[in-house]
Short mmCIF file of C-alpha atoms in Angstrom, two decimals:
data_model
loop_
_atom_site.label_atom_id
_atom_site.label_comp_id
_atom_site.label_asym_id
_atom_site.label_seq_id
_atom_site.Cartn_x
_atom_site.Cartn_y
_atom_site.Cartn_z
CA MET A 1386 31.28 -32.05 3.29
CA PRO A 1387 29.37 -34.78 1.93
CA ARG A 1388 28.61 -37.24 4.58
CA GLN A 1389 30.87 -40.51 3.98
CA ARG A 1390 28.69 -43.48 3.89
CA THR A 1391 29.49 -47.30 4.15
CA ALA A 1392 27.82 -49.48 1.70
CA TYR A 1393 25.27 -52.09 3.40
CA ASP A 1394 23.81 -55.08 2.23
CA PRO A 1395 21.56 -56.90 4.55
CA TYR A 1396 20.75 -60.44 4.98
CA PRO A 1397 18.81 -62.67 5.26
CA LYS A 1398 16.34 -61.99 2.67
CA TYR A 1399 13.47 -64.51 2.85
CA THR A 1400 10.96 -63.73 0.17
CA PRO A 1401 7.25 -63.61 0.58
CA THR A 1402 4.95 -66.23 -0.94
CA PRO A 1403 0.80 -66.45 -1.21
CA VAL A 1404 1.07 -68.47 2.00
CA GLU A 1405 3.67 -66.25 3.97
CA PRO A 1406 2.71 -62.97 2.39
CA VAL A 1407 4.90 -60.78 4.64
CA MET A 1408 8.63 -61.87 5.83
CA VAL A 1409 9.86 -59.62 8.53
CA HIS A 1410 13.51 -58.60 9.18
CA LEU A 1411 15.51 -56.37 11.72
CA ARG A 1412 18.03 -54.48 10.32
CA VAL A 1413 21.11 -52.81 12.28
CA PRO A 1414 23.17 -51.00 9.73
CA PRO A 1415 26.25 -48.90 10.26
CA ALA A 1416 25.50 -45.58 11.35
CA ASP A 1417 25.25 -43.43 8.13
CA GLY A 1418 25.33 -46.71 6.14
CA VAL A 1419 23.47 -47.01 2.63
CA ILE A 1420 22.18 -49.75 0.60
CA ARG A 1421 23.05 -48.93 -2.98
CA TRP A 1422 20.60 -48.92 -5.67
CA HIS A 1423 18.57 -51.94 -6.23
CA THR A 1424 15.31 -53.60 -7.09
CA HIS A 1425 13.28 -56.30 -5.70
CA ALA A 1426 10.47 -58.69 -7.05
CA TRP A 1427 8.77 -57.98 -4.16
CA GLY A 1428 7.27 -55.44 -2.43
CA GLN A 1429 8.95 -53.78 0.52
CA LEU A 1430 7.93 -51.55 3.70
CA ALA A 1431 10.93 -49.97 5.65
CA CYS A 1432 9.75 -48.86 9.14
CA PRO A 1433 12.66 -47.25 11.24
CA ARG A 1434 12.29 -47.94 15.30
CA LYS A 1435 15.51 -45.82 16.02
CA GLY A 1436 16.33 -42.69 13.71
CA SER A 1437 15.43 -41.88 10.26
CA ILE A 1438 16.09 -43.23 6.95
CA ARG A 1439 16.23 -41.62 3.52
CA VAL A 1440 14.86 -43.54 0.60
CA SER A 1441 15.49 -42.11 -3.11
CA VAL A 1442 13.86 -43.48 -6.32
CA PRO A 1443 14.28 -41.80 -9.70
CA GLY A 1444 12.70 -38.18 -9.38
CA MET A 1445 11.83 -38.26 -5.84
CA MET A 1446 12.89 -38.72 -2.19
CA TRP A 1447 11.40 -39.40 1.31
CA ILE A 1448 12.55 -38.99 4.92
CA VAL A 1449 11.01 -41.72 6.85
CA PRO A 1450 11.01 -41.10 10.73
CA ARG A 1451 10.46 -43.75 13.32
CA TYR A 1452 6.90 -45.44 13.66
CA ARG A 1453 6.51 -44.50 9.88
CA ALA A 1454 6.91 -46.67 6.63
CA VAL A 1455 7.73 -46.21 3.37
CA TRP A 1456 6.16 -48.60 0.58
CA ILE A 1457 8.21 -49.44 -2.15
CA PRO A 1458 6.77 -51.49 -4.99
CA PRO A 1459 8.45 -54.26 -6.79
CA GLY A 1460 10.49 -53.50 -9.77
CA ILE A 1461 11.00 -49.91 -8.83
CA GLU A 1462 15.02 -49.01 -8.45
CA HIS A 1463 15.54 -47.49 -4.88
CA GLU A 1464 18.19 -46.52 -2.74
CA VAL A 1465 18.18 -46.47 1.26
CA ALA A 1466 20.58 -44.16 3.34
CA MET A 1467 20.73 -44.37 6.93
CA LEU A 1468 20.62 -40.82 8.65
CA GLY A 1469 23.04 -41.44 11.41
CA GLU A 1470 22.19 -44.58 13.96
CA VAL A 1471 19.48 -46.31 12.77
CA GLU A 1472 17.39 -49.47 13.22
CA PHE A 1473 14.80 -50.46 11.20
CA HIS A 1474 12.26 -53.47 10.00
CA VAL A 1475 11.97 -54.62 6.70
CA MET A 1476 8.67 -56.09 5.58
CA TYR A 1477 9.18 -57.85 2.35
CA VAL A 1478 5.90 -58.09 0.93
CA GLU A 1479 3.49 -60.20 -1.59
CA PRO A 1480 2.19 -57.34 -3.34
CA ARG A 1481 -0.98 -58.85 -4.31
CA ALA A 1482 -1.78 -59.07 -0.58
CA LEU A 1483 -2.03 -55.32 -0.26
CA SER A 1484 -3.97 -52.59 -1.38
CA LEU A 1485 -1.16 -50.24 -1.82
CA PRO A 1486 -0.12 -48.86 -5.26
CA LEU A 1487 1.84 -50.91 -7.66
CA ASP A 1488 3.45 -48.16 -9.43
CA ALA A 1489 4.42 -45.51 -6.83
CA CYS A 1490 5.73 -45.32 -3.42
CA THR A 1491 4.09 -43.69 -0.23
CA VAL A 1492 4.69 -43.52 3.32
CA ILE A 1493 2.04 -44.63 5.78
CA GLU A 1494 1.67 -44.19 9.53
CA VAL A 1495 2.72 -47.31 11.58
CA SER A 1496 -0.03 -48.09 14.66
CA PRO A 1497 1.02 -49.02 18.06
CA LEU A 1498 -0.68 -52.53 16.90
CA MET A 1499 1.33 -52.89 13.57
CA ARG A 1500 4.31 -52.27 15.42
CA GLU A 1501 3.85 -55.02 17.85
CA LEU A 1502 3.13 -57.36 15.13
CA VAL A 1503 6.03 -56.82 13.18
CA ASN A 1504 8.13 -57.08 16.56
CA THR A 1505 6.64 -60.61 16.87
CA LEU A 1506 7.23 -61.52 13.31
CA ALA A 1507 10.78 -60.27 13.46
CA ASP A 1508 11.57 -62.56 16.38
CA ASP A 1509 13.03 -66.03 15.13
CA SER A 1510 12.18 -67.68 18.31
CA VAL A 1511 8.36 -67.48 17.28
CA HIS A 1512 7.92 -70.51 15.48
CA GLN A 1513 4.14 -71.83 16.06
CA GLU A 1514 2.72 -71.74 12.80
CA LYS A 1515 -0.74 -70.92 14.24
CA ARG A 1516 0.51 -67.71 15.79
CA ARG A 1517 2.77 -66.52 12.88
CA HIS A 1518 -0.15 -66.88 10.44
CA ALA A 1519 -2.68 -64.95 12.92
CA ALA A 1520 0.09 -62.48 13.35
CA MET A 1521 0.43 -62.00 9.74
CA THR A 1522 -3.06 -61.96 8.65
CA LEU A 1523 -3.66 -59.23 11.16
CA LEU A 1524 -0.46 -57.47 10.11
CA VAL A 1525 -1.94 -57.22 6.44
CA GLU A 1526 -5.03 -55.66 7.67
CA GLU A 1527 -3.53 -53.13 9.60
CA ILE A 1528 -1.29 -52.18 6.64
CA ARG A 1529 -4.47 -51.95 4.24
CA ALA A 1530 -6.15 -49.52 7.07
CA ALA A 1531 -2.75 -47.15 7.22
CA PRO A 1532 -3.29 -43.58 6.42
CA SER A 1533 -0.74 -42.39 4.09
CA LEU A 1534 1.36 -39.22 5.09
CA PRO A 1535 2.60 -36.52 2.34
CA LEU A 1536 6.35 -36.80 3.02
CA GLY A 1537 7.69 -37.10 -0.57
CA LEU A 1538 10.14 -34.47 -1.93
CA PRO A 1539 10.15 -34.60 -5.76
CA LEU A 1540 13.91 -33.73 -7.37
CA PRO A 1541 14.52 -32.33 -10.73
CA THR A 1542 16.75 -33.33 -13.58
CA GLU A 1543 17.15 -29.75 -15.25
CA ARG A 1544 20.60 -28.54 -14.46
CA ARG A 1545 20.01 -25.24 -13.14
CA LEU A 1546 16.96 -26.31 -11.19
CA ARG A 1547 18.97 -29.49 -9.74
CA GLY A 1548 21.65 -27.09 -8.95
CA LEU A 1549 19.38 -24.62 -6.81
CA CYS A 1550 17.59 -27.47 -4.93
CA VAL A 1551 20.90 -29.03 -4.12
CA ALA A 1552 21.94 -25.71 -2.72
CA MET A 1553 18.81 -25.70 -0.64
CA MET A 1554 19.22 -29.21 0.63
CA GLU A 1555 22.52 -28.16 1.90
CA ASP A 1556 21.10 -24.98 3.66
CA PRO A 1557 17.12 -25.62 4.17
CA GLY A 1558 17.02 -22.53 6.67
CA SER A 1559 18.20 -20.24 4.06
CA GLU A 1560 15.96 -17.09 3.82
CA LYS A 1561 17.31 -16.41 0.12
CA THR A 1562 14.31 -15.59 -2.15
CA LEU A 1563 14.15 -16.84 -5.82
CA VAL A 1564 15.59 -13.50 -7.22
CA GLU A 1565 18.44 -14.04 -4.62
CA TRP A 1566 19.30 -17.73 -5.58
CA ALA A 1567 18.93 -16.77 -9.31
CA PRO A 1568 22.39 -15.42 -9.98
CA LEU A 1569 24.06 -18.43 -8.09
CA VAL A 1570 22.71 -21.04 -10.48
CA GLY A 1571 22.74 -19.08 -13.67
CA ALA A 1572 19.14 -18.66 -14.47
CA SER A 1573 16.64 -15.69 -14.06
CA ALA A 1574 14.26 -15.72 -11.23
CA ARG A 1575 11.17 -15.97 -13.65
CA THR A 1576 12.65 -19.14 -15.58
CA LEU A 1577 13.30 -21.01 -12.29
CA ALA A 1578 9.99 -20.34 -11.08
CA ARG A 1579 8.65 -21.60 -14.35
CA LEU A 1580 10.60 -24.67 -13.94
CA PHE A 1581 9.55 -25.54 -10.63
CA GLN A 1582 6.01 -25.55 -12.41
CA THR A 1583 7.02 -27.48 -15.26
CA GLU A 1584 9.53 -30.14 -13.61
CA LEU A 1585 8.22 -30.62 -10.20
CA GLN A 1586 4.54 -29.30 -10.92
CA THR A 1587 4.95 -26.90 -7.48
CA SER A 1588 6.26 -23.67 -6.55
CA PHE A 1589 9.41 -22.65 -5.06
CA GLY A 1590 7.75 -21.84 -1.67
CA THR A 1591 6.01 -25.17 -1.45
CA TRP A 1592 9.11 -27.18 -2.37
CA ARG A 1593 11.25 -25.40 0.32
CA ARG A 1594 8.50 -25.88 2.72
CA GLN A 1595 8.35 -29.59 1.97
CA LEU A 1596 12.03 -29.52 2.14
CA ARG A 1597 12.27 -28.01 5.63
CA LEU A 1598 9.76 -30.59 6.83
CA ALA A 1599 12.06 -33.31 5.37
CA ARG A 1600 14.62 -31.99 7.35
CA ALA A 1601 12.96 -31.23 10.54
CA ILE A 1602 11.87 -34.98 10.53
CA ASP A 1603 15.51 -35.96 10.27
CA LEU A 1604 16.70 -33.82 13.05
CA ILE A 1605 13.76 -34.66 15.40
CA GLY A 1606 15.04 -38.40 15.02
CA ARG A 1607 18.21 -37.38 15.86
CA GLY A 1608 17.26 -36.09 19.25
CA VAL A 1609 17.97 -32.52 18.22
CA PRO A 1610 15.50 -30.08 20.63
CA LEU A 1611 12.40 -28.97 18.90
CA THR A 1612 13.71 -25.24 19.44
CA ASP A 1613 16.87 -25.76 17.76
CA VAL A 1614 15.05 -27.77 14.79
CA ALA A 1615 12.92 -24.89 14.28
CA THR A 1616 15.74 -22.40 14.04
CA GLN A 1617 17.89 -24.91 11.76
CA VAL A 1618 15.07 -25.15 9.24
CA GLY A 1619 14.38 -21.41 9.00
CA TYR A 1620 11.59 -20.81 11.63
CA ALA A 1621 12.69 -18.21 14.40
CA ASN A 1622 9.51 -18.87 15.94
CA PRO A 1623 8.74 -22.31 17.17
CA SER A 1624 4.98 -21.74 17.04
CA ALA A 1625 5.45 -20.83 13.24
CA PHE A 1626 7.22 -24.21 12.71
CA THR A 1627 4.67 -26.06 14.66
CA THR A 1628 1.81 -24.60 12.69
CA MET A 1629 3.59 -25.71 9.41
CA PHE A 1630 4.37 -29.16 10.69
CA ARG A 1631 0.96 -29.69 11.92
CA ASN A 1632 -0.64 -28.29 8.66
CA ALA A 1633 1.38 -30.63 6.49
CA LEU A 1634 1.09 -33.94 8.71
CA GLY A 1635 -2.11 -33.34 10.91
CA PHE A 1636 -0.07 -33.65 14.03
CA PRO A 1637 2.64 -31.42 16.01
CA PRO A 1638 6.30 -32.30 16.04
CA SER A 1639 6.04 -33.26 19.40
CA TYR A 1640 4.09 -36.36 18.21
CA LEU A 1641 7.49 -38.11 16.88
CA VAL A 1642 9.37 -36.96 19.88
CA SER A 1643 6.99 -38.86 21.93
CA GLY A 1644 7.06 -41.81 19.67
CA ALA A 1645 4.02 -42.95 21.60
CA GLY A 1646 1.81 -43.23 18.22
CA ASN A 1647 -0.72 -41.03 19.85
CA ALA A 1648 -0.56 -36.95 19.29
CA VAL A 1649 0.42 -35.32 22.33
CA ALA A 1650 -1.17 -32.50 23.73
CA ASP A 1651 1.62 -29.65 23.90
CA ASP A 1652 2.81 -27.99 20.72
CA ALA A 1653 6.49 -27.32 21.37
#
């Protein structure tokens, strides 16, 4: 059954200016809440500090765990869904203050220093203008230096391919091959393989791996043990899951469990 979601319209919305290019707000939405499709005149960085969020734009989706942030340029229609219980910071950004793209979304890593600066600027009790200005200036520099992460999942529009992708999203651990999926969506395996290339510029195997990565990030954010996460996304061998995760993101899944901002030694 589809998850029931409560519409959430967050306030306040203090907008950025050239003088104060980043305005930070803490959001505590209802569990499984959703901010329906909308646009902003400013850029936006959404950064969970508890749980994970799913950000959708036409043709693309991102699962964003804690201590990562998704950049949404001004004018891009988007929807933000909470995956369970979530708390997140949102940074409204004067887009000319950053070097992030103005025509595409991306996910960046949030350093420990960036987290502290965001916490400071979200604190309504911090009114000292000189301190706020210094924190804001340093935050802009930290955002500019943040590495990006490949967490996006492209979504198709073609009816048969979209039916397949939706079915796979409902069961990311499925071991069905493209040949086995084909009769369930009314297309041959060859046609589906071609559609993956023409619609999404990727292969069936690569798209499924990216889906599993997104699902794994969601489950880790919910506190599911890593051995169970591996099983739910189709890896009977936890070490194979860790290898896939590390190859995709450059760090093991235990990095997200620790939330420490530094890669941890164990690969579980």
